[in-house]
Coordinates of N, CA and C in Angstrom, one line a residue:
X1022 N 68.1 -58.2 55.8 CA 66.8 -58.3 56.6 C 65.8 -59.1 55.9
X1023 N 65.2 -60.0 56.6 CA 64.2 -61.2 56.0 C 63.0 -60.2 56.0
X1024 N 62.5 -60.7 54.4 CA 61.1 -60.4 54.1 C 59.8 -60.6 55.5
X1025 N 58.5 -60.4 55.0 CA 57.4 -60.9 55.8 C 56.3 -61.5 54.6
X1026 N 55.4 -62.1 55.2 CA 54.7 -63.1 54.3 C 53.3 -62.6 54.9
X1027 N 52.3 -62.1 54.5 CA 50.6 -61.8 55.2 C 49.3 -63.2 54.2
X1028 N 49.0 -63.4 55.3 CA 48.1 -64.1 54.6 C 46.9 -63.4 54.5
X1029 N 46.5 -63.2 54.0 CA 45.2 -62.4 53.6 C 43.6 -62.6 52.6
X1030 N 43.2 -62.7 54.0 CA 41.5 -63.2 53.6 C 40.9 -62.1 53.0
X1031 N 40.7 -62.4 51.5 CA 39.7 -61.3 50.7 C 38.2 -61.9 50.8
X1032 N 37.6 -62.5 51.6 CA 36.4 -63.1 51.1 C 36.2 -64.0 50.3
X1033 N 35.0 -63.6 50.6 CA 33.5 -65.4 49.9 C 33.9 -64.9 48.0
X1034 N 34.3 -63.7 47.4 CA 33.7 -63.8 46.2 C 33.3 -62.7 45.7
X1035 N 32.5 -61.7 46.1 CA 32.8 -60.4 45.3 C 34.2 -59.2 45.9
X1036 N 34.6 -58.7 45.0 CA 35.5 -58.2 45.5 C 35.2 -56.9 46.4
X1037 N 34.1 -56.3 46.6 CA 34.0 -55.1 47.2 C 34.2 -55.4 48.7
X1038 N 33.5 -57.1 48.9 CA 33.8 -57.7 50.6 C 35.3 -57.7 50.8
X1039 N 36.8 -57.1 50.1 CA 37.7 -57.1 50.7 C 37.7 -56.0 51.6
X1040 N 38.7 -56.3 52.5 CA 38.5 -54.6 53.5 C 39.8 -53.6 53.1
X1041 N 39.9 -53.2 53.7 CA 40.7 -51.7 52.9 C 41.9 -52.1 53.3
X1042 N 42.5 -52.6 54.5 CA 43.5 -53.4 55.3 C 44.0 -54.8 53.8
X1043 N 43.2 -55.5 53.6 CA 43.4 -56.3 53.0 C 43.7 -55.7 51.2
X1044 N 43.3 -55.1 50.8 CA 43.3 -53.6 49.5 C 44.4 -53.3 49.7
X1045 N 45.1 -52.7 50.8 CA 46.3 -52.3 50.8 C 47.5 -53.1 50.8
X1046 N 47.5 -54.1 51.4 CA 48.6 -55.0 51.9 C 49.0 -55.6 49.9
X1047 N 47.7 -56.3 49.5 CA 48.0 -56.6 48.0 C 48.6 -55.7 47.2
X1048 N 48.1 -54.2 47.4 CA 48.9 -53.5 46.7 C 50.5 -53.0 47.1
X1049 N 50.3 -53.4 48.3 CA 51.8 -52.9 48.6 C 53.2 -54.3 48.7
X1050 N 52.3 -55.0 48.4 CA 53.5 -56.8 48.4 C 54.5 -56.6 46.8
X1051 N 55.2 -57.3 47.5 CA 56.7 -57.3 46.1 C 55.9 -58.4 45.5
X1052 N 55.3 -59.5 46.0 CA 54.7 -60.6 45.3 C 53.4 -61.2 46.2
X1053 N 52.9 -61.7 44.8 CA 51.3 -62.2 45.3 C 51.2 -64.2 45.2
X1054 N 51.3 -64.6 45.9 CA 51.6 -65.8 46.2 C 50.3 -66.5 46.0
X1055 N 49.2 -67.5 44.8 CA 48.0 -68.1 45.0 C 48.2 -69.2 45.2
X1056 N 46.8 -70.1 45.8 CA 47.1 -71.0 46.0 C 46.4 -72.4 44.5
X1057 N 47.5 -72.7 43.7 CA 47.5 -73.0 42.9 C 48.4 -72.8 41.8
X1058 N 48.8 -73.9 41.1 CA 49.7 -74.0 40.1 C 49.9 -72.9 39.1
X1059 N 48.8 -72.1 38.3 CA 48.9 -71.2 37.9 C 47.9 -70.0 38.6
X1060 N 48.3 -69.5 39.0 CA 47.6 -67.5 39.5 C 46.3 -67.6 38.9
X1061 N 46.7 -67.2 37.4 CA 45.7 -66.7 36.5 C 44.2 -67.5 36.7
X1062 N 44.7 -68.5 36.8 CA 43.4 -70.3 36.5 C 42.8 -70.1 38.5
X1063 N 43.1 -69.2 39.1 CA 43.0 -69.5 40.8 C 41.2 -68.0 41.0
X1064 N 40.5 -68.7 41.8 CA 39.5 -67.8 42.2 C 40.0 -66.8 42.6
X1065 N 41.2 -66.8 43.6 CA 41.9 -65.7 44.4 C 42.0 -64.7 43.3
X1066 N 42.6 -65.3 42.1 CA 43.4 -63.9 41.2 C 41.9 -63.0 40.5
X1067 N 41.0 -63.9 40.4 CA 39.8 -63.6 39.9 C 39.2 -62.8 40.8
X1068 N 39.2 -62.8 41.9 CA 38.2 -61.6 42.8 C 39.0 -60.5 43.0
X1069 N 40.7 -60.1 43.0 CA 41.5 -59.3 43.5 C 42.1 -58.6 42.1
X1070 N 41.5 -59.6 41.3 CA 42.2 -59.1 39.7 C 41.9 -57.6 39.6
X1071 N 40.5 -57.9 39.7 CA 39.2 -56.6 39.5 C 39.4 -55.5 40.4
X1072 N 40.9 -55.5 41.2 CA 40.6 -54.6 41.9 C 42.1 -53.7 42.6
X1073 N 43.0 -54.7 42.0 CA 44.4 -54.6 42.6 C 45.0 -54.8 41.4
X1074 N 45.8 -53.9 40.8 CA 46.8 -53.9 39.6 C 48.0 -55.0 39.9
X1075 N 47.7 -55.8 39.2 CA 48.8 -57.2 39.1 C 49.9 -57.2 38.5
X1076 N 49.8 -56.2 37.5 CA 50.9 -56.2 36.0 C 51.7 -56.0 36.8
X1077 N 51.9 -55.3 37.3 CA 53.4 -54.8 38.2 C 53.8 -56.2 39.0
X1078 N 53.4 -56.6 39.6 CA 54.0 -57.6 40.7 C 54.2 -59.3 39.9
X1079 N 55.3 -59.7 40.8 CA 55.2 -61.2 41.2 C 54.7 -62.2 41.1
X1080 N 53.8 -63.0 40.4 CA 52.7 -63.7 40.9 C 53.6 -65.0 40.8
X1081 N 53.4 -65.7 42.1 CA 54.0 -67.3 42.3 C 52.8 -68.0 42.5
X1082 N 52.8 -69.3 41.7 CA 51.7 -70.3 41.7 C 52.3 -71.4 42.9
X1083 N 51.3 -71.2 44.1 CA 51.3 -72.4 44.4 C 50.8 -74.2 44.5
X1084 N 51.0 -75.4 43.8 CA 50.0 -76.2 44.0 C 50.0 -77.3 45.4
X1085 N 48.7 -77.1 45.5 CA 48.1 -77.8 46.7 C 47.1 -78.8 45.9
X1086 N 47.1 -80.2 45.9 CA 46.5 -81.2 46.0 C 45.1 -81.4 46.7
X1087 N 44.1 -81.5 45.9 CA 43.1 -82.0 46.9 C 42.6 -82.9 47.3
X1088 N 43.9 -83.4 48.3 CA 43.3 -85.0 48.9 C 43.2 -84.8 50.4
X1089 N 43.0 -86.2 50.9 CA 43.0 -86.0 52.3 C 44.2 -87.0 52.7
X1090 N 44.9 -87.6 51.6 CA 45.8 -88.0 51.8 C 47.5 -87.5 53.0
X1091 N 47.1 -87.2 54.2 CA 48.0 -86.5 54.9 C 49.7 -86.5 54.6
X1092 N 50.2 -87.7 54.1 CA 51.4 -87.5 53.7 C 51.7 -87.1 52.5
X1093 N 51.0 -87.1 51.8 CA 51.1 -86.1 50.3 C 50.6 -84.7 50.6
X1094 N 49.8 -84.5 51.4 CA 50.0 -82.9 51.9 C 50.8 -82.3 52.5
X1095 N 51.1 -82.9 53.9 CA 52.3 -82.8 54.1 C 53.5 -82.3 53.2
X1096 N 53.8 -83.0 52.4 CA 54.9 -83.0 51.6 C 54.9 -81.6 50.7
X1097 N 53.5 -81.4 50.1 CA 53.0 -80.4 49.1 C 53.4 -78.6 50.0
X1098 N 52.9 -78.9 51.6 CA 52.8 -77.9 52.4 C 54.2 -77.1 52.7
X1099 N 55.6 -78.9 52.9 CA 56.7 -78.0 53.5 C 57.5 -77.4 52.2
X1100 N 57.1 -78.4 50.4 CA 57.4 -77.5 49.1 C 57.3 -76.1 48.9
X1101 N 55.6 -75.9 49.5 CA 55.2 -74.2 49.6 C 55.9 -73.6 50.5
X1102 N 56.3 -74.0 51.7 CA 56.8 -73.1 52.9 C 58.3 -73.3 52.3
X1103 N 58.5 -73.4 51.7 CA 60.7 -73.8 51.0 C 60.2 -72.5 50.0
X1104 N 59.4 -72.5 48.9 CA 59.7 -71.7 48.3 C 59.0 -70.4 48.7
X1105 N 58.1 -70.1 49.6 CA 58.1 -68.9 50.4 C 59.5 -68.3 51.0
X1106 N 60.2 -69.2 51.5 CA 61.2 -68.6 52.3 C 62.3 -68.5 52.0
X1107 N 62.0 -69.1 50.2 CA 63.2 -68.7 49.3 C 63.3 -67.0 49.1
X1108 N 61.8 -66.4 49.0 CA 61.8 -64.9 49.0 C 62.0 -64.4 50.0
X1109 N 62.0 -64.4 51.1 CA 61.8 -64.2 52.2 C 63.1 -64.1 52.3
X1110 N 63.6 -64.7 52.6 CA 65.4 -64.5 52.1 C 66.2 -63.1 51.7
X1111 N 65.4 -63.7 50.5 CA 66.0 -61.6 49.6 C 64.8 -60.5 50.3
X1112 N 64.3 -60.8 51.5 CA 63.6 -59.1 51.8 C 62.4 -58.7 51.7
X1113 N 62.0 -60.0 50.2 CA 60.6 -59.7 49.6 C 59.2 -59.5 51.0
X1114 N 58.3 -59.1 50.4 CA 57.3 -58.6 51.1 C 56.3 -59.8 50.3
X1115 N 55.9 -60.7 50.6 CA 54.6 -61.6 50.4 C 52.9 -61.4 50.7
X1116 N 52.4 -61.4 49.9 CA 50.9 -61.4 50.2 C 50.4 -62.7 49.8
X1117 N 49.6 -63.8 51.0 CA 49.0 -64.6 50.3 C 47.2 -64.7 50.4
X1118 N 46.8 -64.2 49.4 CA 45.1 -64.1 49.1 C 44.2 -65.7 49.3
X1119 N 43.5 -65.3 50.2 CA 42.9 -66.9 50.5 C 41.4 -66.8 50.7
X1120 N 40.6 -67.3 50.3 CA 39.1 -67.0 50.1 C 38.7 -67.4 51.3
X1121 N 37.7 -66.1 51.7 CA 37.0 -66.1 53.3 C 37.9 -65.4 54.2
X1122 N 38.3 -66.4 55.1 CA 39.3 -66.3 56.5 C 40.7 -66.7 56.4
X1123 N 41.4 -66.2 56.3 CA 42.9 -67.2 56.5 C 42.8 -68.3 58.0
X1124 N 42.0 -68.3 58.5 CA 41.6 -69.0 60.2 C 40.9 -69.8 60.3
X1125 N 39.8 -70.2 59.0 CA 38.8 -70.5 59.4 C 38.8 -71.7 57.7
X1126 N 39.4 -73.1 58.1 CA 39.9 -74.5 56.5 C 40.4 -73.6 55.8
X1127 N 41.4 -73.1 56.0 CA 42.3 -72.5 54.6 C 43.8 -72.9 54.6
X1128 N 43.6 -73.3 53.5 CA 45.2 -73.6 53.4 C 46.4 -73.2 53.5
X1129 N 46.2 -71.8 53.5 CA 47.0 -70.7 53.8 C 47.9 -71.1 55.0
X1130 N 46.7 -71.6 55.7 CA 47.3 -71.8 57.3 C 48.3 -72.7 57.5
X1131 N 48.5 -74.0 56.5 CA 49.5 -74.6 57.2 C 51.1 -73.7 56.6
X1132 N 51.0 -73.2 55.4 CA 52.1 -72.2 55.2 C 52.5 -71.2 56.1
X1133 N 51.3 -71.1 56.7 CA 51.3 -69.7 57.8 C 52.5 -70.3 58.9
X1134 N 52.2 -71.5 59.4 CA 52.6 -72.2 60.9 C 54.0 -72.5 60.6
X1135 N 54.3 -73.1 59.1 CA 55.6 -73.3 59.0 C 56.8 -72.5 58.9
X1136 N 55.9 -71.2 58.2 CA 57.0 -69.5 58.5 C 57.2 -69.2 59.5
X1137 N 56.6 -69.4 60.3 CA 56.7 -69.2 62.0 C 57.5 -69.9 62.4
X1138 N 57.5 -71.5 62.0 CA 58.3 -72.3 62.7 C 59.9 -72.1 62.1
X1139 N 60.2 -71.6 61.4 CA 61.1 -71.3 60.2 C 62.2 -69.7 60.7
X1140 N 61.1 -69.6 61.8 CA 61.6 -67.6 62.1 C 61.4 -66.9 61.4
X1141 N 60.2 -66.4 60.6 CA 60.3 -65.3 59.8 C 59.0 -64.8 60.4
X1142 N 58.4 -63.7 59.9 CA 57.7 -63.1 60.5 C 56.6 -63.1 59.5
X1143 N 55.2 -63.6 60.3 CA 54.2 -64.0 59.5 C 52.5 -63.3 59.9
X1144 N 52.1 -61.9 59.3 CA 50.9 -61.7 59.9 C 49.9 -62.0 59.1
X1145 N 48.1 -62.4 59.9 CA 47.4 -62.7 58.8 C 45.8 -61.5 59.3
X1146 N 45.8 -61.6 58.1 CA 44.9 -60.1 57.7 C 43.4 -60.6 57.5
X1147 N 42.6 -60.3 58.5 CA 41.3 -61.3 58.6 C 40.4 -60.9 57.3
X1148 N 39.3 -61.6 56.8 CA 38.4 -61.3 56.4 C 36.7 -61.9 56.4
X1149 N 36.0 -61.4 55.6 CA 34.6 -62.0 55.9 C 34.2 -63.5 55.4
X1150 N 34.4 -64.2 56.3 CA 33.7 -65.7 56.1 C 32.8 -65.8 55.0
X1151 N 32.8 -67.2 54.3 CA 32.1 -67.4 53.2 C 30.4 -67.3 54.3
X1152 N 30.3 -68.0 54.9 CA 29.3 -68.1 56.4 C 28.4 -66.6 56.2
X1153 N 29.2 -66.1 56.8 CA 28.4 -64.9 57.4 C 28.1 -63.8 56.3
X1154 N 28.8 -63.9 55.1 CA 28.3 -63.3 53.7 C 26.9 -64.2 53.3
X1155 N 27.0 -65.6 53.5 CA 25.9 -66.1 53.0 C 25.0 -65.8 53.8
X1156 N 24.7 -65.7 55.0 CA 23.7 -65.7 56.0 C 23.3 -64.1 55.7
X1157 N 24.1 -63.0 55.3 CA 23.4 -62.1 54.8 C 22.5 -62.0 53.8
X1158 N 23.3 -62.7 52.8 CA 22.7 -62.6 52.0 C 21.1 -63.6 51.9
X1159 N 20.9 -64.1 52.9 CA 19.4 -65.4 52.6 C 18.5 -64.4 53.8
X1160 N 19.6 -63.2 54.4 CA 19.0 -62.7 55.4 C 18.2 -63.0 56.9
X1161 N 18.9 -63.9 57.2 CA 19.0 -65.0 58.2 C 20.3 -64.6 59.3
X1162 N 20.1 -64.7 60.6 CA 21.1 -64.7 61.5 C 21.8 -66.2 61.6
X1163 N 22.8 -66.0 62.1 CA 23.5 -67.4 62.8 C 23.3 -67.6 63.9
X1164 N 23.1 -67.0 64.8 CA 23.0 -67.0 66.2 C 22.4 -65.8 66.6
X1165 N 21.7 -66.2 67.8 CA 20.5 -65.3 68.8 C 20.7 -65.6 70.2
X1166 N 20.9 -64.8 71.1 CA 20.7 -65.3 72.2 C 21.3 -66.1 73.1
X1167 N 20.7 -67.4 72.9 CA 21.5 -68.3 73.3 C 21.4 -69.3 72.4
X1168 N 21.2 -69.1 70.8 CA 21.6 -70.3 70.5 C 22.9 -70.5 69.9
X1169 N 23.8 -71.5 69.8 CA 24.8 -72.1 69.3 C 25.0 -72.2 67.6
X1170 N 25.7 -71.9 67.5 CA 26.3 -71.9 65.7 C 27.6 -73.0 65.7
X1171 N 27.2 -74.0 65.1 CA 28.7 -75.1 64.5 C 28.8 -75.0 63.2
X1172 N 30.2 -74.7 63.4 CA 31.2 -74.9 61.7 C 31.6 -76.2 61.8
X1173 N 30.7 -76.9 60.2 CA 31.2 -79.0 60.4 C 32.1 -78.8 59.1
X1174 N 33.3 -79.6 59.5 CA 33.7 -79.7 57.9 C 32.9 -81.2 57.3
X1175 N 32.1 -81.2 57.0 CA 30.9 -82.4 56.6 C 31.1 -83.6 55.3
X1176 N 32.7 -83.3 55.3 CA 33.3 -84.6 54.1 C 33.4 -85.3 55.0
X1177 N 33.8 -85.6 56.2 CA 33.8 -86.5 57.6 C 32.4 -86.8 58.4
X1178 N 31.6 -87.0 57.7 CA 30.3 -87.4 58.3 C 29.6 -86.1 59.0
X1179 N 28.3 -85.7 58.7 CA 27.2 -85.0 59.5 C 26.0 -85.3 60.3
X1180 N 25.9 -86.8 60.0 CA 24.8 -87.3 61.1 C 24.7 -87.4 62.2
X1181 N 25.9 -86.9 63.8 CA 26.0 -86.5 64.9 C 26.2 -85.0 64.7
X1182 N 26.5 -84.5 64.1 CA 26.9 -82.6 63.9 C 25.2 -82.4 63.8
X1183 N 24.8 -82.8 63.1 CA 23.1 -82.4 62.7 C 22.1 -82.3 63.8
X1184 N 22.6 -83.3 64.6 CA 21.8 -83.3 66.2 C 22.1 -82.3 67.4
X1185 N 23.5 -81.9 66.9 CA 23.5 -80.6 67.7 C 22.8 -79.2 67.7
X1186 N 22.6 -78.9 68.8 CA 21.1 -77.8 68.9 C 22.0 -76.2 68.1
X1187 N 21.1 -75.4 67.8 CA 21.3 -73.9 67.0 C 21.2 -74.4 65.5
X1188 N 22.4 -73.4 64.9 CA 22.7 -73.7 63.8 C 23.8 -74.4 63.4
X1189 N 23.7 -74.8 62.3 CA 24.9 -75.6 61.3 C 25.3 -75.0 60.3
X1190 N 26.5 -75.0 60.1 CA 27.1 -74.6 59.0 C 27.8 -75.5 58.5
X1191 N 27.7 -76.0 57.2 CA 28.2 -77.2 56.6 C 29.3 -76.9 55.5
X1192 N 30.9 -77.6 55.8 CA 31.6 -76.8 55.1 C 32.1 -77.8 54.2
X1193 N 32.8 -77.5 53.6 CA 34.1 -78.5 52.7 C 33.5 -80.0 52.7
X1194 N 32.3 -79.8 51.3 CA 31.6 -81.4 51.6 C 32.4 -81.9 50.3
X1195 N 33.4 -81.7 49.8 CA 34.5 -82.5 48.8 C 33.8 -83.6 47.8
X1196 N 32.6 -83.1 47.1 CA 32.1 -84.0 46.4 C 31.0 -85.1 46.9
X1197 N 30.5 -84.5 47.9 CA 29.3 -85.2 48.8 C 28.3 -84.2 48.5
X1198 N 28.3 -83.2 47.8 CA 27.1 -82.4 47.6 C 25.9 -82.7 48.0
X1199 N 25.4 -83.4 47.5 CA 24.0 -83.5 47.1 C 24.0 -85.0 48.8
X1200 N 24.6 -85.7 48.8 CA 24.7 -86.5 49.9 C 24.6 -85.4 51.1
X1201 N 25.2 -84.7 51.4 CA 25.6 -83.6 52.4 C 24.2 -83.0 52.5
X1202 N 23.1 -82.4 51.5 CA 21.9 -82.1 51.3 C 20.9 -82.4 51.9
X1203 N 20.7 -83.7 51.0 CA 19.7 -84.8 51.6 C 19.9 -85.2 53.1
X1204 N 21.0 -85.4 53.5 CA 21.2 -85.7 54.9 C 20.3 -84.5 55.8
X1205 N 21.1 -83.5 55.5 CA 20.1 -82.5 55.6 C 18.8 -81.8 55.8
X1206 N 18.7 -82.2 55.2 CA 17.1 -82.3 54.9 C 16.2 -83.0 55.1
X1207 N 16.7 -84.0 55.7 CA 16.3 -85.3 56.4 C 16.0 -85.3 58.2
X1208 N 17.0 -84.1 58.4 CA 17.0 -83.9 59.7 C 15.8 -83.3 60.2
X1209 N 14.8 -82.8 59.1 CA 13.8 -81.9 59.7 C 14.1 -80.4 59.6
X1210 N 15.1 -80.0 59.5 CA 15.6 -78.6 59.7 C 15.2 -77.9 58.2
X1211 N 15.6 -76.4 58.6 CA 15.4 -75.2 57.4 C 16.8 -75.5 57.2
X1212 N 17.2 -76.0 55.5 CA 18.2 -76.0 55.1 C 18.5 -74.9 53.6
X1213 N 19.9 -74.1 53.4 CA 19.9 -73.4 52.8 C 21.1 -73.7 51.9
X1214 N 21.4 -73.7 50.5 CA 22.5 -74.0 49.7 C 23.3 -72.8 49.0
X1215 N 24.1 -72.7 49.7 CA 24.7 -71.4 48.9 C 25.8 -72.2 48.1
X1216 N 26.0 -71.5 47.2 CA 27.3 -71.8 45.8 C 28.2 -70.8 45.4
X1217 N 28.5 -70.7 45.2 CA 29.9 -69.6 44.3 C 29.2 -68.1 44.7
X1218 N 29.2 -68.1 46.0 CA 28.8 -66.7 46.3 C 29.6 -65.5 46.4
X1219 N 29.0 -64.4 45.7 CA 29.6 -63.5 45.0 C 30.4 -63.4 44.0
X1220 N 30.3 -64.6 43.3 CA 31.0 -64.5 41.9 C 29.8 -64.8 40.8
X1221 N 30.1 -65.1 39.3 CA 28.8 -64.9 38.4 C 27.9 -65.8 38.3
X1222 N 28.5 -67.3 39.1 CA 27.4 -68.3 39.1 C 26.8 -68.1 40.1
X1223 N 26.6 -67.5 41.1 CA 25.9 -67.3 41.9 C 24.6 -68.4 42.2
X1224 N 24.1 -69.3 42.8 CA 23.1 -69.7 43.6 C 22.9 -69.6 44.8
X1225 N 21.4 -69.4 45.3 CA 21.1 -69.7 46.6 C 19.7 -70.2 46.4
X1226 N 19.9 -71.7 47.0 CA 18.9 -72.7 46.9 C 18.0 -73.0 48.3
X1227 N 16.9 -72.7 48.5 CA 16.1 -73.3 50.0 C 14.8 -74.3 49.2
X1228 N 15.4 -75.1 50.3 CA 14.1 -76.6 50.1 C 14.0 -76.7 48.5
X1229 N 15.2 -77.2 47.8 CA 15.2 -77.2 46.5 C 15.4 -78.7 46.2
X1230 N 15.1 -79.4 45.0 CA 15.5 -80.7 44.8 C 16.9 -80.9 44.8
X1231 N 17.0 -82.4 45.0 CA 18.3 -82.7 45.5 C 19.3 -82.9 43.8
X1232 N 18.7 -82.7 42.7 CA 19.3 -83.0 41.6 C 19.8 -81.5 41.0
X1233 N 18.8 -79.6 41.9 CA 19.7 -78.8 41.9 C 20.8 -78.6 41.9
X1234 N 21.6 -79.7 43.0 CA 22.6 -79.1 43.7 C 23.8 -79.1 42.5
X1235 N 24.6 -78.3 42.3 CA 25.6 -78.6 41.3 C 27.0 -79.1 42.2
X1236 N 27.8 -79.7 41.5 CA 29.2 -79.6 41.5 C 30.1 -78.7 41.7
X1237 N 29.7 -78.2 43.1 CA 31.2 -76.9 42.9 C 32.2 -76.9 44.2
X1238 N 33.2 -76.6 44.6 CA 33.1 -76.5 45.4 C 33.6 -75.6 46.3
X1239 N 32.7 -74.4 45.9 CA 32.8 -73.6 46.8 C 31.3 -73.3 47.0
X1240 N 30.9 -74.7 48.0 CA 29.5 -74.8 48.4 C 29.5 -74.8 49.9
X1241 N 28.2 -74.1 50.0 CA 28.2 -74.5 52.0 C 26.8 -74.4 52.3
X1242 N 26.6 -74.7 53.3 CA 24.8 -75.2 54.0 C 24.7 -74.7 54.9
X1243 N 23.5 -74.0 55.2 CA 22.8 -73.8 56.3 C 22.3 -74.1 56.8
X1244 N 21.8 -75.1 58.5 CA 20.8 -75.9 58.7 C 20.5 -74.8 59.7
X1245 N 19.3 -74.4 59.9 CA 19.0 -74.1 61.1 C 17.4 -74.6 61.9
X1246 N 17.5 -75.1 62.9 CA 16.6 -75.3 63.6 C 15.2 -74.6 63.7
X1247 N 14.7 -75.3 62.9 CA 12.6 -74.3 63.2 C 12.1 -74.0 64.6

């Protein structure tokens, strides 16, 4: 009998935002699958470390590349789905921990699509958006009423996304930080900078200079309309 593989969204970064669904599944997997060369060196193992007994289990390093190079991902993606379904094979039970959403730019996802394509059986275990943890925490809504909320992935240009009415959510700016910002900020709008939310570096930046912004990248924007 073939294993199953769960992808599983623990969150933005502190570990208490995992859900009890997502708590359980890690503790009950034969193996914990990150995404990254070594486990240990991965954000994932860092928020679930603190909270899910590891010594016991499996840990497989996956590496994923960060380019936008599509045939070198490609290639990186059907590596990870071969050695998934090498366990999967013998029975094993998989958990793969992915920050935020497994649904919502995660890489998780293209592993997800190829277990499927592959026949095995692949469920994913939702969790709380980096988004909507941040918006709590600046204590801000995303939407009212009738306004509109866009998720931009903003390494692909923001200066038509910006003109769209509600809010913006500015994701995966891959080293445009501080570009991604200013643009920003330029629009006229209430702009917000969140960084490594819920872990120890913690920032949240509003109408801050553009020389704050650090290098991270687990950064995202808020623009919202005055």
């Amino acid at each position: 009998m073939s294993g199953k593989l769960y992808g599983v969204g623990i969150g933005p970064g502190d570990p208490e935002l995992l859900t009890l669904k997502a708590h359980r599944i890690l503790n009950e997997a034969d193996i914990i699958a990150f995404p990254g060369k070594i486990p240990e060196k991965t954000a994932a193992y860092a928020i679930i470390g603190k909270i899910v007994d590891v010594s016991a289990k499996q840990l497989l390093g996956l590496p994923f590349p960060m380019t936008k190079n599509r045939e070198e991902l490609e290639k990186e993606h059907d590596k990870g789905a071969a050695v998934i379904e090498s366990y999967l094979k013998q029975g094993r039970t998989i958990a793969f921990p992915t920050l935020g959403d497994p649904c919502v730019y995660s890489t998780y996802f293209y592993i997800h699509k190829r277990i499927i394509e592959r026949g095995y059986e692949a469920e994913i275990i939702p969790g709380i958006t980096s988004f909507c943890a941040a918006a709590a925490m600046i204590n801000e809504s995303l939407a009212e009423t009738d306004r509109q909320m866009h998720i931009i992935p903003s390494a692909y240009g923001i200066e038509e996304a910006l003109k769209l009415p509600g809010t913006k959510v500015l994701m995966k700016a891959c080293g445009k930080y501080r570009e991604v910002y200013r643009q920003a900020r330029k629009s006229g709008q209430d702009v917000w900078c969140v960084q490594n939310l819920g872990m120890k570096d913690e920032r949240i930046l509003f109408d801050a200079d553009e020389e704050e912004i650090a290098d991270s990248y687990y950064t995202l924007f808020i623009v919202k309309e005055r």
